[in-house]
Amino acid sequence: MKEKILVSSCLLGLNCKYDGGNNASKEVDEFLKDYEVIPICPEIMGGLATPRVAAARCGDKVITKDGKDVTEQYFKGAEESLFLAKKYDVKKALLKLRSPSCGSGKIYDSTFTNTLIDGNGVTAELLKQNGIEIITIK
């Protein structure tokens, strides 16, 4: 029986990024061959549409480039992701780099100039707090 892993849906080729695209790669496909994949997109699970305005984490809030507060949707998506992790006894998550939901260690700041700062996305942080190992692939 393969170990289960949560995976950002955009890494699997689902067009769910804020701009309607995805982040599929052969590296991800190769890495996941030994796992049972449970796809997640916290933004969609939190009620946001695709495409959507880019957003950034600003402390405990998540604000879009045009100034809309989407904190509630991001936290709801994080909770839904944690629910799936608990339901399927998941110990690892492969998440999208730098995202306000899934980024781990480094995320984009709120200037929307592609400047990175230390920090975690909302979902990555909640999963870490609950003992789930976060894995990223460049």
mmCIF file of C-alpha atoms in Angstrom:
data_model
loop_
_atom_site.group_PDB
_atom_site.id
_atom_site.type_symbol
_atom_site.label_atom_id
_atom_site.label_comp_id
_atom_site.label_asym_id
_atom_site.label_seq_id
_atom_site.Cartn_x
_atom_site.Cartn_y
_atom_site.Cartn_z
ATOM 1 C CA MET A 1 0.000 0.000 0.000
ATOM 2 C CA LYS A 2 1.419 3.384 -1.052
ATOM 3 C CA GLU A 3 1.874 6.241 1.392
ATOM 4 C CA LYS A 4 -0.694 9.007 0.931
ATOM 5 C CA ILE A 5 0.377 12.568 0.191
ATOM 6 C CA LEU A 6 -1.537 15.820 -0.252
ATOM 7 C CA VAL A 7 -0.479 17.616 -3.439
ATOM 8 C CA SER A 8 -1.246 21.109 -4.710
ATOM 9 C CA SER A 9 -3.542 20.481 -7.670
ATOM 10 C CA CYS A 10 -1.693 22.997 -9.850
ATOM 11 C CA LEU A 11 1.413 20.776 -9.567
ATOM 12 C CA LEU A 12 -0.647 17.931 -11.038
ATOM 13 C CA GLY A 13 -1.611 19.967 -14.111
ATOM 14 C CA LEU A 14 -5.008 21.245 -12.987
ATOM 15 C CA ASN A 15 -5.520 24.783 -14.269
ATOM 16 C CA CYS A 16 -6.315 26.253 -10.856
ATOM 17 C CA LYS A 17 -3.574 28.881 -10.406
ATOM 18 C CA TYR A 18 -4.720 32.457 -9.877
ATOM 19 C CA ASP A 19 -4.041 33.163 -13.575
ATOM 20 C CA GLY A 20 -5.847 30.034 -14.797
ATOM 21 C CA GLY A 21 -2.647 28.088 -15.489
ATOM 22 C CA ASN A 22 -0.850 25.238 -13.752
ATOM 23 C CA ASN A 23 2.609 24.222 -12.533
ATOM 24 C CA ALA A 24 2.863 20.670 -13.859
ATOM 25 C CA SER A 25 6.352 19.237 -14.216
ATOM 26 C CA LYS A 26 8.091 15.954 -14.926
ATOM 27 C CA GLU A 27 9.955 16.330 -11.619
ATOM 28 C CA VAL A 28 6.672 16.302 -9.731
ATOM 29 C CA ASP A 29 5.343 13.341 -11.716
ATOM 30 C CA GLU A 30 8.544 11.409 -11.028
ATOM 31 C CA PHE A 31 8.515 12.253 -7.315
ATOM 32 C CA LEU A 32 4.880 11.171 -6.906
ATOM 33 C CA LYS A 33 5.155 7.759 -8.595
ATOM 34 C CA ASP A 34 5.525 6.011 -5.231
ATOM 35 C CA TYR A 35 2.651 7.828 -3.498
ATOM 36 C CA GLU A 36 -1.128 7.755 -3.441
ATOM 37 C CA VAL A 37 -1.999 11.348 -4.352
ATOM 38 C CA ILE A 38 -4.748 13.377 -2.717
ATOM 39 C CA PRO A 39 -5.074 16.618 -4.721
ATOM 40 C CA ILE A 40 -5.919 19.900 -2.992
ATOM 41 C CA CYS A 41 -6.365 23.483 -4.096
ATOM 42 C CA PRO A 42 -6.964 25.477 -0.923
ATOM 43 C CA GLU A 43 -8.032 28.580 -2.834
ATOM 44 C CA ILE A 44 -10.778 26.719 -4.694
ATOM 45 C CA MET A 45 -11.683 24.723 -1.577
ATOM 46 C CA GLY A 46 -12.062 28.061 0.216
ATOM 47 C CA GLY A 47 -14.533 29.328 -2.384
ATOM 48 C CA LEU A 48 -12.374 31.390 -4.741
ATOM 49 C CA ALA A 49 -12.762 31.270 -8.523
ATOM 50 C CA THR A 50 -10.199 30.551 -11.210
ATOM 51 C CA PRO A 51 -8.881 32.789 -12.592
ATOM 52 C CA ARG A 52 -8.698 35.246 -9.691
ATOM 53 C CA VAL A 53 -6.752 38.356 -8.752
ATOM 54 C CA ALA A 54 -3.288 37.589 -7.341
ATOM 55 C CA ALA A 55 -3.097 37.691 -3.545
ATOM 56 C CA ALA A 56 -0.395 37.906 -0.910
ATOM 57 C CA ARG A 57 -0.178 37.139 2.773
ATOM 58 C CA CYS A 58 0.082 40.285 4.900
ATOM 59 C CA GLY A 59 0.616 39.056 8.447
ATOM 60 C CA ASP A 60 -2.559 37.241 9.458
ATOM 61 C CA LYS A 61 -4.494 38.538 6.446
ATOM 62 C CA VAL A 62 -4.509 37.688 2.753
ATOM 63 C CA ILE A 63 -5.156 40.642 0.456
ATOM 64 C CA THR A 64 -5.544 40.685 -3.334
ATOM 65 C CA LYS A 65 -3.553 42.978 -5.581
ATOM 66 C CA ASP A 66 -6.663 45.159 -5.942
ATOM 67 C CA GLY A 67 -7.115 45.431 -2.157
ATOM 68 C CA LYS A 68 -9.822 42.855 -1.445
ATOM 69 C CA ASP A 69 -9.548 40.925 1.836
ATOM 70 C CA VAL A 70 -9.757 37.185 1.038
ATOM 71 C CA THR A 71 -8.464 36.004 4.412
ATOM 72 C CA GLU A 72 -11.644 34.068 5.202
ATOM 73 C CA GLN A 73 -11.456 32.054 1.970
ATOM 74 C CA TYR A 74 -7.765 31.240 2.483
ATOM 75 C CA PHE A 75 -8.305 30.057 6.055
ATOM 76 C CA LYS A 76 -11.358 28.015 5.024
ATOM 77 C CA GLY A 77 -9.289 26.328 2.298
ATOM 78 C CA ALA A 78 -6.544 25.591 4.824
ATOM 79 C CA GLU A 79 -9.068 24.002 7.196
ATOM 80 C CA GLU A 80 -10.504 21.883 4.366
ATOM 81 C CA SER A 81 -6.988 20.734 3.440
ATOM 82 C CA LEU A 82 -6.289 19.777 7.063
ATOM 83 C CA PHE A 83 -9.605 17.908 7.172
ATOM 84 C CA LEU A 84 -8.517 15.782 4.199
ATOM 85 C CA ALA A 85 -5.095 15.189 5.727
ATOM 86 C CA LYS A 86 -6.680 13.926 8.938
ATOM 87 C CA LYS A 87 -9.355 11.899 7.154
ATOM 88 C CA TYR A 88 -6.780 10.028 5.068
ATOM 89 C CA ASP A 89 -4.038 9.941 7.730
ATOM 90 C CA VAL A 90 -1.640 11.925 5.554
ATOM 91 C CA LYS A 91 1.815 12.703 6.966
ATOM 92 C CA LYS A 92 3.271 14.648 3.991
ATOM 93 C CA ALA A 93 2.197 17.365 1.585
ATOM 94 C CA LEU A 94 3.841 18.440 -1.667
ATOM 95 C CA LEU A 95 2.907 22.105 -2.001
ATOM 96 C CA LYS A 96 3.467 24.924 -4.496
ATOM 97 C CA LEU A 97 6.407 27.187 -3.713
ATOM 98 C CA ARG A 98 5.915 30.836 -2.684
ATOM 99 C CA SER A 99 2.099 30.803 -2.707
ATOM 100 C CA PRO A 100 0.036 32.658 -0.046
ATOM 101 C CA SER A 101 -1.683 29.299 0.578
ATOM 102 C CA CYS A 102 0.959 26.676 -0.032
ATOM 103 C CA GLY A 103 4.330 28.418 0.215
ATOM 104 C CA SER A 104 6.703 26.993 2.795
ATOM 105 C CA GLY A 105 9.670 28.929 4.157
ATOM 106 C CA LYS A 106 9.478 31.696 1.551
ATOM 107 C CA ILE A 107 6.408 33.508 0.228
ATOM 108 C CA TYR A 108 5.864 36.615 -1.879
ATOM 109 C CA ASP A 109 5.526 39.842 0.065
ATOM 110 C CA SER A 110 2.538 42.150 -0.338
ATOM 111 C CA THR A 111 4.182 44.543 -2.839
ATOM 112 C CA PHE A 112 3.362 42.297 -5.830
ATOM 113 C CA THR A 113 6.902 42.813 -7.163
ATOM 114 C CA ASN A 114 7.958 39.136 -6.879
ATOM 115 C CA THR A 115 9.903 39.955 -3.704
ATOM 116 C CA LEU A 116 10.307 36.948 -1.405
ATOM 117 C CA ILE A 117 10.160 37.085 2.381
ATOM 118 C CA ASP A 118 10.463 34.463 5.101
ATOM 119 C CA GLY A 119 7.102 32.949 5.919
ATOM 120 C CA ASN A 120 4.532 30.291 5.154
ATOM 121 C CA GLY A 121 1.289 30.283 3.272
ATOM 122 C CA VAL A 122 -1.885 29.817 5.292
ATOM 123 C CA THR A 123 -2.349 26.135 4.383
ATOM 124 C CA ALA A 124 1.317 25.219 4.732
ATOM 125 C CA GLU A 125 1.410 26.812 8.175
ATOM 126 C CA LEU A 126 -1.712 25.000 9.400
ATOM 127 C CA LEU A 127 -0.492 21.647 8.076
ATOM 128 C CA LYS A 128 2.917 22.161 9.728
ATOM 129 C CA GLN A 129 1.242 23.049 13.023
ATOM 130 C CA ASN A 130 -0.533 19.698 12.809
ATOM 131 C CA GLY A 131 2.607 17.654 12.229
ATOM 132 C CA ILE A 132 2.447 17.285 8.461
ATOM 133 C CA GLU A 133 5.783 17.456 6.660
ATOM 134 C CA ILE A 134 5.806 20.018 3.847
ATOM 135 C CA ILE A 135 7.814 19.117 0.738
ATOM 136 C CA THR A 136 8.532 21.472 -2.154
ATOM 137 C CA ILE A 137 10.058 20.870 -5.567
ATOM 138 C CA LYS A 138 11.559 23.737 -7.537
#
